[in-house]
Amino acid sequence: MSGAVDLSGLKDRPQPPATPAAGEGQSSALAPIVDVTEATFEAEVLERSMQVVVVVALWSPRSDASIAFSRELEDLAVEGDGTWVLAKVDVDANMRIAQAFGVQGIPTVVAVAGGQPLADFQGVQPIEEVRGWLGQVLAATAGKLSGPPQAEGAEPEPEDPRFVAAEDALAEGDLDGAEAAYQAILDVEPANKDALAALRQVRFLARVQTVAPDAVAAASADPANVDAQLAAADALLYTQQPDEAFTLLIAAIKRYVGDDKTTVRTRLLELFELFDPADPIVVAARRKLASALY
């Protein structure tokens, strides 16, 4: 799917009173799984996607495969515990939603964030591949959405002014200021994982600013050039292609010897640190790296 999907036509039907999607009296805003209709689409998908990623699963009761796959997605959503939401759409009963997404086959799965489609796939997929796809979607939206709503009656945690200052600098494009702010936190709290993860991200963003638009093509044309391989991997990762970035560097490690091999391996390990260690893509890449080294 390319470009934005026109969903405006789904907002004009009157909406019935909301019914709990989970247990008795539980707000649907907290439920990891919701059944969506044309009447509830705006609230359950568009508005909710401002808080967390909403994975829209378009299925049909006429398709046994889509029913079974929908159940597997439900299991993943329960595991996610509200960090993302599965929105199930019966296309037979809600054809305008299917038309808005340009559905050509069932099942179709679309990740929506910030009110816009971000990524999609069609057909039944192995659940581990779906995990990897979902991991990439969540990584791409990390820190860009408001997050799950607070439980009723819960007091919001006060913001750490040190992190606020760093995030403000980052929002203003002041990468040097953001790096200095996160480093200042680590100088006082060396074990602060949030500050360390943020510092790694900022340093990556600063480095990628100097990468040429044709970095990937340049690396392919000159496979012996170590710097070109590093720049290409940064470019691929910046454009949300981590698997391709890792594969490129692992291929370079197989070709190189001595200091060049060490340089590329060091960069690859640095890129791994930008992700959750349990991310399936990182786990798979680490296995490939081990094979390349030994």
XYZ file of C-alpha atoms in Angstrom:
294
model
C 0.000 0.000 0.000
C 1.482 3.337 -0.944
C 0.543 6.782 0.282
C -2.257 7.712 2.646
C -5.553 5.891 2.645
C -8.660 8.060 2.420
C -10.654 7.108 5.491
C -12.722 10.269 5.757
C -15.828 8.586 4.378
C -15.989 6.306 7.399
C -16.662 9.129 9.832
C -20.140 10.160 8.788
C -22.297 7.417 10.272
C -23.839 7.930 13.726
C -22.030 5.901 16.371
C -23.944 3.670 18.814
C -23.158 3.749 22.533
C -19.805 2.068 23.198
C -19.869 -1.412 24.698
C -17.016 -2.884 26.718
C -14.681 -4.991 24.559
C -13.223 -6.849 27.497
C -14.570 -7.682 30.957
C -17.725 -6.184 32.478
C -17.226 -2.466 33.017
C -13.751 -2.436 31.408
C -13.058 0.465 29.058
C -12.455 -0.553 25.445
C -9.609 1.989 25.405
C -7.585 -0.455 27.505
C -8.495 -3.639 25.643
C -5.772 -5.214 23.470
C -8.394 -6.579 21.041
C -11.434 -4.763 19.632
C -14.023 -5.622 16.997
C -14.388 -2.622 14.705
C -17.310 -1.526 12.539
C -17.756 1.426 10.208
C -19.516 3.197 13.066
C -16.636 2.759 15.517
C -13.729 2.973 13.071
C -12.800 6.585 13.808
C -12.657 6.098 17.580
C -11.206 2.594 17.698
C -8.639 2.927 14.901
C -7.890 6.523 13.930
C -8.098 8.142 17.361
C -6.610 5.177 19.208
C -3.655 5.086 16.792
C -2.590 8.455 18.188
C -1.813 6.578 21.429
C -0.509 3.201 20.262
C -0.071 1.267 17.041
C -3.368 -0.239 15.871
C -3.011 -3.393 13.790
C -6.125 -3.703 11.635
C -6.879 -7.326 10.723
C -9.377 -7.554 7.862
C -10.975 -11.005 7.791
C -14.085 -12.765 6.528
C -16.310 -15.380 8.186
C -16.315 -17.101 4.776
C -12.570 -17.727 5.006
C -11.454 -20.405 7.465
C -7.832 -19.387 6.924
C -8.515 -15.771 7.895
C -10.455 -16.893 10.976
C -7.578 -19.088 12.163
C -4.991 -16.402 11.422
C -7.095 -13.830 13.287
C -6.949 -16.039 16.375
C -3.156 -16.195 16.150
C -3.061 -12.402 15.984
C -5.280 -12.283 19.059
C -2.695 -14.325 20.967
C 0.009 -11.834 19.963
C -2.175 -8.920 21.053
C -2.736 -10.466 24.467
C 1.037 -10.901 24.818
C 1.440 -7.224 23.922
C -0.655 -6.272 26.978
C -1.921 -3.003 25.543
C 1.340 -1.789 23.990
C -0.488 -2.147 20.665
C -4.076 -2.940 19.738
C -5.562 -5.500 17.374
C -8.604 -4.104 15.569
C -10.582 -6.885 13.851
C -12.761 -5.974 10.877
C -15.306 -8.325 9.309
C -15.062 -7.153 5.691
C -18.379 -8.746 4.733
C -20.204 -6.541 7.223
C -17.965 -3.475 6.778
C -17.218 -3.205 3.084
C -16.410 0.512 3.184
C -13.460 -0.144 5.493
C -12.182 -2.803 3.095
C -12.603 -0.381 0.182
C -10.772 2.392 2.045
C -7.780 0.114 2.587
C -7.910 -1.169 -0.990
C -8.174 -4.763 0.189
C -7.567 -7.286 -2.591
C -7.308 -10.458 -0.541
C -8.221 -11.898 2.841
C -6.689 -11.756 5.341
C -5.076 -8.328 5.000
C -3.254 -6.753 7.942
C -2.479 -3.026 8.159
C -0.560 -1.213 10.913
C -1.969 2.261 11.579
C -0.085 4.888 13.605
C -0.864 8.562 14.035
C -4.019 8.111 11.969
C -2.136 6.870 8.905
C -1.288 3.405 7.505
C 2.370 2.583 8.172
C 2.894 -0.985 6.926
C 0.811 -3.877 5.661
C 0.838 -7.421 4.342
C -1.648 -9.754 2.695
C -2.292 -13.435 3.239
C -1.574 -15.826 6.091
C 2.031 -15.492 7.300
C 4.115 -17.584 9.747
C 3.548 -16.145 13.196
C 7.280 -15.633 13.828
C 7.495 -13.507 10.692
C 4.532 -11.505 11.959
C 6.402 -10.995 15.246
C 9.365 -9.617 13.324
C 7.123 -7.359 11.237
C 5.388 -6.091 14.351
C 8.741 -5.504 16.046
C 9.821 -3.272 13.163
C 6.543 -1.340 13.291
C 6.838 -0.756 17.036
C 10.492 0.276 16.667
C 9.559 2.759 13.932
C 6.901 4.388 16.134
C 8.780 4.289 19.452
C 8.478 7.632 21.225
C 6.246 9.096 18.494
C 2.832 8.235 19.990
C 1.312 9.334 23.294
C 1.245 5.803 24.735
C -1.486 3.698 26.350
C -3.994 5.621 28.464
C -3.504 5.658 32.223
C -5.609 3.206 34.198
C -8.575 4.948 35.796
C -7.555 6.595 39.052
C -3.831 6.143 38.416
C -1.570 9.079 39.103
C 0.681 9.991 36.152
C 4.369 9.685 36.906
C 6.131 13.060 37.089
C 8.412 13.751 34.148
C 12.139 13.828 34.790
C 13.216 17.401 33.888
C 16.583 16.092 32.668
C 14.881 13.906 30.081
C 12.473 16.711 29.180
C 15.423 18.984 28.423
C 17.061 16.308 26.277
C 13.841 15.588 24.397
C 13.215 19.285 23.830
C 16.686 19.652 22.327
C 16.042 16.638 20.110
C 12.678 18.041 18.973
C 14.424 21.283 17.996
C 17.000 19.387 15.948
C 19.784 20.179 18.410
C 21.486 16.783 18.349
C 24.601 18.056 20.129
C 22.458 19.489 22.927
C 20.447 16.262 23.233
C 23.617 14.174 23.343
C 25.095 16.388 26.043
C 21.885 16.194 28.098
C 21.723 12.408 27.981
C 25.448 12.136 28.707
C 24.965 14.372 31.762
C 22.377 11.930 33.108
C 24.760 9.012 32.569
C 27.593 10.864 34.276
C 25.462 10.829 37.438
C 23.638 7.521 36.829
C 25.864 5.240 34.697
C 23.287 2.427 34.890
C 20.357 4.513 33.604
C 19.173 2.305 30.738
C 16.749 4.864 29.300
C 19.442 7.515 29.032
C 21.911 5.053 27.514
C 19.412 3.861 24.907
C 18.492 7.448 24.040
C 22.150 8.465 23.767
C 22.800 5.629 21.318
C 19.844 6.721 19.216
C 20.966 10.352 19.175
C 24.512 9.431 18.160
C 23.128 7.281 15.357
C 20.917 10.147 14.160
C 23.880 12.521 14.233
C 26.019 10.118 12.214
C 23.374 9.403 9.619
C 23.035 13.117 8.806
C 26.260 12.881 6.821
C 25.335 9.763 4.850
C 24.980 10.382 1.102
C 21.638 9.614 -0.589
C 23.344 7.058 -2.856
C 25.169 5.302 -0.008
C 23.680 1.874 -0.699
C 24.524 2.011 -4.399
C 28.034 3.246 -3.602
C 28.627 0.321 -1.245
C 27.437 -2.155 -3.837
C 29.763 -0.640 -6.452
C 32.795 -0.732 -4.145
C 32.541 -3.780 -1.844
C 36.154 -3.374 -0.700
C 35.453 0.089 0.748
C 34.826 -0.351 4.482
C 33.503 3.173 5.049
C 31.052 2.720 2.184
C 29.659 -0.448 3.796
C 29.206 1.306 7.139
C 27.455 4.268 5.539
C 25.149 2.000 3.536
C 24.149 0.078 6.661
C 23.316 3.353 8.418
C 21.221 4.448 5.438
C 19.300 1.177 5.387
C 18.637 1.252 9.113
C 17.511 4.882 8.958
C 14.933 3.928 6.309
C 13.552 1.126 8.517
C 15.363 -1.738 6.772
C 17.272 -3.323 9.684
C 17.373 -6.822 8.199
C 19.008 -5.473 5.032
C 21.457 -3.375 7.066
C 22.534 -6.339 9.182
C 22.812 -8.606 6.136
C 25.055 -6.092 4.348
C 27.473 -5.851 7.277
C 27.553 -9.602 7.877
C 28.407 -10.114 4.202
C 31.232 -7.577 4.600
C 32.539 -9.389 7.689
C 32.781 -12.579 5.629
C 34.869 -10.752 2.993
C 37.203 -8.797 5.233
C 40.140 -9.761 7.449
C 42.116 -8.076 10.197
C 41.257 -4.536 11.247
C 38.595 -4.124 8.545
C 36.745 -7.170 9.839
C 36.935 -5.825 13.415
C 35.702 -2.381 12.350
C 32.624 -3.768 10.633
C 31.862 -6.188 13.461
C 32.095 -3.347 15.988
C 29.638 -1.237 13.982
C 27.228 -4.148 13.645
C 27.216 -4.672 17.408
C 26.555 -0.947 17.875
C 23.534 -1.188 15.567
C 22.242 -4.196 17.515
C 22.235 -2.004 20.630
C 19.642 0.290 19.038
C 17.097 -2.540 19.350
C 15.572 -4.709 22.023
C 17.951 -7.693 22.381
C 14.931 -10.009 22.049
C 13.859 -8.520 18.717
C 13.593 -11.481 16.300
C 15.569 -9.623 13.637
C 18.449 -9.026 16.045
C 18.356 -12.607 17.318
C 18.521 -13.944 13.744
C 21.313 -11.524 12.812
C 23.380 -12.532 15.832
C 23.158 -16.158 14.736
C 24.316 -15.192 11.241
C 27.153 -13.140 12.711
C 28.314 -16.102 14.774
C 28.378 -18.256 11.646
C 30.301 -15.573 9.768
C 32.925 -15.314 12.500
C 33.359 -19.018 13.194
